[in-house]
XYZ file of C-alpha atoms in Angstrom:
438
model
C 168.845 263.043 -0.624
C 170.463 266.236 0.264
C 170.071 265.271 4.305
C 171.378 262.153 3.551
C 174.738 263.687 1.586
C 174.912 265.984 4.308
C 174.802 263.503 7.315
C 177.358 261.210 5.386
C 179.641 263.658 5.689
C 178.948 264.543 9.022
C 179.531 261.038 10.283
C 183.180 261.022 8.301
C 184.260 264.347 9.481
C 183.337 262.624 13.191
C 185.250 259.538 12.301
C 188.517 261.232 11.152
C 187.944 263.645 14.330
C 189.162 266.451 11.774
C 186.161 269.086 12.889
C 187.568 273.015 12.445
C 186.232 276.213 11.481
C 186.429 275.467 7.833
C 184.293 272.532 8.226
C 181.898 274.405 10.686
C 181.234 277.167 8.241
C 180.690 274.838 5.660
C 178.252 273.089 7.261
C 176.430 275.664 8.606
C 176.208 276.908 4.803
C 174.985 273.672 3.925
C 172.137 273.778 6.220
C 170.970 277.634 6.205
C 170.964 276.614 1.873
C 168.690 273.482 2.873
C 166.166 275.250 4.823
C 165.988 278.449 2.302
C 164.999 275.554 -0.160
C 162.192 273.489 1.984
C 160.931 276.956 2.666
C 160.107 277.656 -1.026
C 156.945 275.462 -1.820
C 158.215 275.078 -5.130
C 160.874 272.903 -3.814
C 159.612 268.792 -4.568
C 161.098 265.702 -4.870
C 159.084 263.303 -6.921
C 160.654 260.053 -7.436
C 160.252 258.645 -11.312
C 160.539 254.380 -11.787
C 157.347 252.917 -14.010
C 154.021 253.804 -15.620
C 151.262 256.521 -13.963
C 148.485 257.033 -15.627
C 148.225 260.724 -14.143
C 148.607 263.900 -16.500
C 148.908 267.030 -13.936
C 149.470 267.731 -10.834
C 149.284 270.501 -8.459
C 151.609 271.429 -5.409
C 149.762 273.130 -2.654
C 150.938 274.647 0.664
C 149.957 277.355 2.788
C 152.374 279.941 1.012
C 150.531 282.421 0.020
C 149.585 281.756 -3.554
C 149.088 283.935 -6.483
C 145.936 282.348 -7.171
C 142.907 279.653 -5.044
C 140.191 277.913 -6.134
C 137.189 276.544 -4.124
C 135.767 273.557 -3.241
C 132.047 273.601 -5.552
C 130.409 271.734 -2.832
C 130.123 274.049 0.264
C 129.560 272.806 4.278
C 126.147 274.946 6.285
C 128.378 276.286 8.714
C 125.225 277.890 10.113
C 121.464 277.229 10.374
C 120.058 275.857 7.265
C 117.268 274.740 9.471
C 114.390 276.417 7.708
C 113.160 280.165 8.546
C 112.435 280.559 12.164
C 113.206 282.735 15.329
C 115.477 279.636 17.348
C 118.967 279.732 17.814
C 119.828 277.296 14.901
C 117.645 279.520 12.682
C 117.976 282.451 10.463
C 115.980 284.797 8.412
C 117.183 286.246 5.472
C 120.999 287.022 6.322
C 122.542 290.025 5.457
C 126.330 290.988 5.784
C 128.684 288.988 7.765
C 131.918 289.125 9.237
C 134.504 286.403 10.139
C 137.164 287.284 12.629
C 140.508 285.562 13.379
C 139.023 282.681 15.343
C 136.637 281.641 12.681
C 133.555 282.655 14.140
C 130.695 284.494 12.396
C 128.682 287.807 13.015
C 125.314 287.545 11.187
C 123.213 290.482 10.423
C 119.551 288.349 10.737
C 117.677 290.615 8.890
C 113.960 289.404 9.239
C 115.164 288.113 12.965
C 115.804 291.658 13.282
C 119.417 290.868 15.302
C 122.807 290.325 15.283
C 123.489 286.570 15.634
C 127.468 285.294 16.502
C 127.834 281.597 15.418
C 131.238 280.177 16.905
C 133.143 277.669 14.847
C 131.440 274.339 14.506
C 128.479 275.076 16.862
C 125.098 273.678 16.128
C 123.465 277.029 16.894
C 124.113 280.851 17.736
C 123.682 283.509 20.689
C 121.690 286.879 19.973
C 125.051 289.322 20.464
C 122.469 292.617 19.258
C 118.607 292.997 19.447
C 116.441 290.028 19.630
C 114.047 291.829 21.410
C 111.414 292.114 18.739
C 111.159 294.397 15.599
C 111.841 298.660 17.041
C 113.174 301.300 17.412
C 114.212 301.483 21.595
C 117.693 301.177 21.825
C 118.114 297.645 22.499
C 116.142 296.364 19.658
C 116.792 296.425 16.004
C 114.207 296.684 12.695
C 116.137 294.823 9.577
C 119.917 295.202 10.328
C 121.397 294.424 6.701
C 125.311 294.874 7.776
C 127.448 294.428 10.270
C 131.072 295.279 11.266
C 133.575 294.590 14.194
C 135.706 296.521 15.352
C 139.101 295.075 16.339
C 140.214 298.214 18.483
C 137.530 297.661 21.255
C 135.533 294.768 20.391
C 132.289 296.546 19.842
C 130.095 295.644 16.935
C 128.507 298.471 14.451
C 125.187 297.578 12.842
C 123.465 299.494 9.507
C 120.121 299.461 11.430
C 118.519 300.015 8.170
C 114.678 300.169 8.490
C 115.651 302.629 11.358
C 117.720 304.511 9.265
C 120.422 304.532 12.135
C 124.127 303.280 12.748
C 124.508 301.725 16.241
C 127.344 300.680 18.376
C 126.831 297.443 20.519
C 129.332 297.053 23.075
C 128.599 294.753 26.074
C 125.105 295.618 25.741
C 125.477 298.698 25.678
C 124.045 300.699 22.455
C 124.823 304.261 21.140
C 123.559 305.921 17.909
C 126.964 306.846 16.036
C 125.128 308.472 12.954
C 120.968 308.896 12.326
C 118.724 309.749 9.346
C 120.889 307.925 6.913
C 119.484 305.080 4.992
C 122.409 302.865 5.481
C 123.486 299.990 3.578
C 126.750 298.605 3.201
C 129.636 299.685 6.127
C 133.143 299.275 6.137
C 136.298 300.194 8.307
C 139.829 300.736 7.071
C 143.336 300.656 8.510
C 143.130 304.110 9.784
C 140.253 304.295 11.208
C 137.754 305.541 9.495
C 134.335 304.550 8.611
C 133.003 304.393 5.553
C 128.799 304.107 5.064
C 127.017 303.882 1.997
C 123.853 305.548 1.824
C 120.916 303.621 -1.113
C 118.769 307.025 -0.897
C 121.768 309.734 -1.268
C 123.369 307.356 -4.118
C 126.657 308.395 -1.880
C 129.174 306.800 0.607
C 130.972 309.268 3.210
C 133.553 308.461 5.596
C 133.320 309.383 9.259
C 136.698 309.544 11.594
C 135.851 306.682 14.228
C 134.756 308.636 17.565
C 134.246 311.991 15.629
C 130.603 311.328 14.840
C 129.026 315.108 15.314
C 129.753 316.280 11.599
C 128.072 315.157 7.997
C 131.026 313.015 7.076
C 133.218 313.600 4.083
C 131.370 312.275 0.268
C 134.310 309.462 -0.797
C 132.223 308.488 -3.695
C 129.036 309.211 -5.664
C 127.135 312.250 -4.289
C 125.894 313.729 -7.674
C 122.458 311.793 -7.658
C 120.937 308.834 -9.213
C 122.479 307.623 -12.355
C 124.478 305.471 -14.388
C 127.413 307.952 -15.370
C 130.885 307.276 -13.466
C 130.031 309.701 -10.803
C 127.081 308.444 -9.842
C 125.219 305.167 -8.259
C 121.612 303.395 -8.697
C 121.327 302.044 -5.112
C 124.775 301.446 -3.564
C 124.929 298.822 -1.674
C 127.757 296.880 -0.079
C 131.166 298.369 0.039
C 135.024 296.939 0.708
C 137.445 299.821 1.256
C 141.311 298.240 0.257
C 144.965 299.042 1.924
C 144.896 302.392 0.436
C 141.713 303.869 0.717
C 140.028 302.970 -2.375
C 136.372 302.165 -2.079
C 134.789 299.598 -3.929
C 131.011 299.702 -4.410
C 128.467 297.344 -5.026
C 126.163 299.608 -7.551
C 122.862 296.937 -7.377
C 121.079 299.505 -9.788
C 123.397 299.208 -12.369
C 124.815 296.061 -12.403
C 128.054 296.581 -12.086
C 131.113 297.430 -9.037
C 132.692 300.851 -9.333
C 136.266 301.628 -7.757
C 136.750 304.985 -6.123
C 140.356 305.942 -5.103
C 141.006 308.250 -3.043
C 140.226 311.479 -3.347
C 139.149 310.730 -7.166
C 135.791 312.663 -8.689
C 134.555 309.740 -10.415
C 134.847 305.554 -10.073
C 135.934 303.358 -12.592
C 133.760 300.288 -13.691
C 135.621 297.059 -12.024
C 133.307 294.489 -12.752
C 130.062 294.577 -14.680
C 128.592 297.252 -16.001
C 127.484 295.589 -19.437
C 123.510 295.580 -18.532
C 121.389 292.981 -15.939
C 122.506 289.519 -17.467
C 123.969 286.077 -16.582
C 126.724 285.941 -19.082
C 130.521 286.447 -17.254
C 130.707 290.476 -18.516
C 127.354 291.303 -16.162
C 126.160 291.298 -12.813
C 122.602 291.371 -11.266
C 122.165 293.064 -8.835
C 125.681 292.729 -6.930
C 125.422 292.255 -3.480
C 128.955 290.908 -0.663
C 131.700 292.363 -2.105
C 135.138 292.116 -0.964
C 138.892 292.567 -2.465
C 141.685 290.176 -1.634
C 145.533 291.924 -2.137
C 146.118 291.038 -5.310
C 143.120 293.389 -6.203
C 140.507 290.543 -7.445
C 137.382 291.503 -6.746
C 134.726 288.791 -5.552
C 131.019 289.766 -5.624
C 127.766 287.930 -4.606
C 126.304 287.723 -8.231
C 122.566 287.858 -5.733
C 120.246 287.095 -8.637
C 122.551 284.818 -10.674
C 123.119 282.764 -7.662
C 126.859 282.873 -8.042
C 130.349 284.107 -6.325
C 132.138 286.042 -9.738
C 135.818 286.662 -9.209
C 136.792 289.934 -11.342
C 140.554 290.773 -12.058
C 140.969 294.573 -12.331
C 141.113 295.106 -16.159
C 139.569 292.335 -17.117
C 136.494 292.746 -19.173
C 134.592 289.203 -17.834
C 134.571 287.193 -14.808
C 134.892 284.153 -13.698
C 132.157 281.966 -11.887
C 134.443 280.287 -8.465
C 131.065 278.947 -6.925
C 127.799 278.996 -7.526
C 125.977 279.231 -10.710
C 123.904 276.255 -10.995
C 120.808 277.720 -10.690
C 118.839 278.694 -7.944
C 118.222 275.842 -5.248
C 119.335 274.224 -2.150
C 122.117 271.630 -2.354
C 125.520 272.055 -1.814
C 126.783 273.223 -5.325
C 123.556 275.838 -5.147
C 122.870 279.475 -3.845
C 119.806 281.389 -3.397
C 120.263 285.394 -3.735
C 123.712 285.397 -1.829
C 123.739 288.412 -0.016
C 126.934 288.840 2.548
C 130.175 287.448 1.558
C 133.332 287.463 3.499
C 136.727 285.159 3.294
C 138.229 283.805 6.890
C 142.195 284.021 7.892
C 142.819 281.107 5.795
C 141.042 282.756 2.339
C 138.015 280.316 3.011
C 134.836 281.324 1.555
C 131.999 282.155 3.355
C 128.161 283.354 1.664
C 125.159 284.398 3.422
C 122.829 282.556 1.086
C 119.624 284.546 1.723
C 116.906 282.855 0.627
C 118.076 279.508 2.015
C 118.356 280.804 5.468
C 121.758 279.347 5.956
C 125.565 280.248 6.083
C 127.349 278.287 3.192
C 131.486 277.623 3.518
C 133.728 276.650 0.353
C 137.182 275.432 1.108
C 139.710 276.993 -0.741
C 142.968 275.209 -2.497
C 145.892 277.512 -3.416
C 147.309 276.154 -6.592
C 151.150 277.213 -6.574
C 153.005 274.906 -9.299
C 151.827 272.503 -11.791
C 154.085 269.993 -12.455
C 153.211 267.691 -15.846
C 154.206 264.293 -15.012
C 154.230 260.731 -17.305
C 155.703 257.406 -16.514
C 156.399 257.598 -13.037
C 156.384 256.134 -9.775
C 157.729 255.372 -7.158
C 158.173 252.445 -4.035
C 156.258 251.583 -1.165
C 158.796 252.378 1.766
C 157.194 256.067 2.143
C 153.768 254.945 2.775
C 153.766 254.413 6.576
C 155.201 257.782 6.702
C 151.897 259.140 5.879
C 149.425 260.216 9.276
C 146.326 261.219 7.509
C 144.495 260.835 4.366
C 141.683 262.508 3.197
C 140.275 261.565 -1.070
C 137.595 263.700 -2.328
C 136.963 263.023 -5.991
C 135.506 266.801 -7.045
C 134.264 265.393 -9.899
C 134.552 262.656 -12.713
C 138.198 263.141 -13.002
C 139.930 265.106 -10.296
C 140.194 264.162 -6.553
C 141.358 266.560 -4.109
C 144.094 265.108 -1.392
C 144.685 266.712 2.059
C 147.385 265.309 4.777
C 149.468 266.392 7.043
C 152.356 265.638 8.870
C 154.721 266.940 11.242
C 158.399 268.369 11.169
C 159.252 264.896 8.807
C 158.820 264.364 5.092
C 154.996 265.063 3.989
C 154.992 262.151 1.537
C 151.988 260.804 -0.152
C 150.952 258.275 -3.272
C 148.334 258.858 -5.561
C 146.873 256.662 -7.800
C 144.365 256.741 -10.513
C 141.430 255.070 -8.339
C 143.077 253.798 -6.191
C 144.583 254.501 -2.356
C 148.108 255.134 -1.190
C 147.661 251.450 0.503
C 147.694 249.742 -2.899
C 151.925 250.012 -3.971
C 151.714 249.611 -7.936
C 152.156 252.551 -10.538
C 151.606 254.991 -7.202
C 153.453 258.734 -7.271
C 154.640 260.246 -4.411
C 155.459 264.023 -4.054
C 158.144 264.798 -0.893
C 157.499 268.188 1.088
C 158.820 268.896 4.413
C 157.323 270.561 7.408
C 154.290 271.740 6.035
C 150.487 271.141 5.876
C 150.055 270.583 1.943
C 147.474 269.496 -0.536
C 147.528 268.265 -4.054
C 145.115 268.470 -6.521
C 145.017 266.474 -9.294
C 144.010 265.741 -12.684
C 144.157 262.775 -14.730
């Protein structure tokens, strides 16, 4: 409506030829307003004329929301093809790490290698070992994390069996640390690395290059225990923007947060005994932190993802915990967790061998909506069309178009092709969803 005003009075200002710098500024005002407003996702037009039977809705786009969900039902984005030594195959994966282009670095534990999967390929390439369970320097015994590094494109492994951290670069190894019985590894923004240690019940930091000294204790250190300065088998670790390290403490059920420089952690998400219900953990496995500080953890023995807001004293199940099992709502023992650029989920589901993917759906606004709807002239408008019903009363709607008006109508089971008691939400130049419920 706004474009439309606005041309109007283009087209008369043309007409009565009377174009200065008043009119100039004013339009240019007009404009720079207009796209500050289709920049906010917030910004809708929903068009309101006769009965829809549709309670909420949510407005999606790829603004960076406060909050995401994920879709329960997760795609194998690797193997999944029973245990085995081929290149669709896996063995009890570890950690893994997604990097900007989607594809995967899989610590194959019982493979005893480092597998890459590219996006959407039916089967991997051996990027580390492969050459049989050792110790030689091109082969591997259990590698349960891995790590790359975005400065020179090598990969570090926690050789674990060997008790060794190793540097792969174009097949080329080197021994960064030995005689640590390594575990979880992590890298931060300047630089450093950051190793747990199961044995030690410690994690140290080591500047990257500067390998030849005992490393600095960032947490733990003070033996085997359940008090806040100890751990019970750390395990995986996520270090955040400022150089707080979050731990995985499998032994006692719970994640501890170390900042930096601190003497003792602080108890971010479990920590209430080995249990199922949303206060406790069992044995807590992938770990990682998003920005807003929520802490997601591989829940390995309750076959769940937990999320965990700091200061909150339970979690909340996002997928997962339907039992142990194999279909698509299911997990086995996750073990390695890790988000891509786009906050999708990825879980190295150990016991089932495969690499499990949940697409994630920001929810920015909710907008409660009765007796509306809205005409059919939008409707060839509208490129693509996907309808997922999630469950027995919410379906999931993904399209996108181009630099035009992202318009599409949602019924109650019905597609935008039929014209009656259909809503339409209006959002322009952006790749959207909506999620709805009825």
């Amino acid at each position: 409506m706004k474009f439309n005003n606005l041309t109007e009075q283009i087209k008369k200002i043309r007409e009565e030829n009377e174009f200065n710098e008043i009119n100039l500024k004013y339009l240019r005002n007009q404009l720079m307003k207009m796209n500050q407003e289709l920049n906010d996702p917030s910004n809708l037009s929903i068009q309101q004329e006769s009965q829809l039977f549709i309670n909420e809705i949510s407005v999606i786009s790829l603004e960076k929301p406060k909050f995401k969900k994920w879709i329960q039902n997760a795609i194998t984005v690797a193997a999944g093809n029973g245990q085995g030594q081929n290149l669709n195959q896996l063995n009890r994966p570890g950690g893994i790490y997604i990097d900007k282009n989607k594809n995967i670095f899989i610590a194959d534990s019982f493979n005893h290698r480092i597998i890459g999967w590219k996006c959407d390929a039916k089967e991997g390439q051996i990027i580390a070992g492969g050459n049989g369970e050792g110790d030689r320097m091109n082969q591997l015994n259990c590698p349960i994390d891995v790590i790359f590094d975005q400065q020179n494109h090598s990969i570090i492994i926690a050789d674990y069996v060997n008790r060794r951290v190793i540097q792969w670069l174009n097949q080329k190894q080197q021994i960064l640390i030995d005689n640590i019985d390594c575990w979880g590894l992590a890298i931060d923004k300047h630089r450093f690395l950051y190793i747990s240690d199961l044995v030690k019940n410690e994690v140290r930091r080591w500047k990257m290059g500067e390998y030849y000294n005992e490393g600095i204790i960032v947490a733990g250190g003070n033996g085997q225990g359940n008090q806040f300065n100890q751990f019970n088998y750390p395990s995986f670790i996520f270090v955040d923007e400022e150089q707080s390290v979050y731990v995985s403490d499998r032994g006692n059920n719970r994640v501890m947060k170390w900042r930096k420089d601190e003497k003792e952690g602080t108890t971010v998400a479990g920590g209430n005994g080995q249990g199922r219900n949303r206060n406790q953990l069992s044995s807590p496995a992938g770990l990682v932190v998003d920005d807003l500080g929520h802490i997601y953890v591989a829940d390995y023995w309750n076959h769940r993802i937990m999320r965990w807001c700091e200061g909150k004293e339970e979690g909340e199940i996002i997928v997962g915990g339907n039992g142990k099992g194999n279909q698509s709502n299911q997990l086995y023992g996750p073990m390695g967790l890790s988000f891509d650029d786009e906050r999708n989920l990825y879980v190295a589901d150990y016991f089932n061998r495969r690499i499990e993917s949940m697409k994630s759906y920001p929810i920015i606004e909710n907008v409660t909506l009765s007796n509306s709807n809205i005409t059919n002239e939008i409707y060839p408008l509208i490129k693509s069309v996907r309808s997922d019903w999630t469950s027995s009363n919410t379906r999931l709607i993904t399209f996108t178009e181009g630099l035009t008006n992202i318009i599409l109508g949602i019924f109650d089971n019905r597609t935008p092709d039929d014209d009656s008691n259909a809503l339409v939400v209006k959002i322009y130049g952006i790749q959207t969803e909506l999620f709805i419920n009825r």
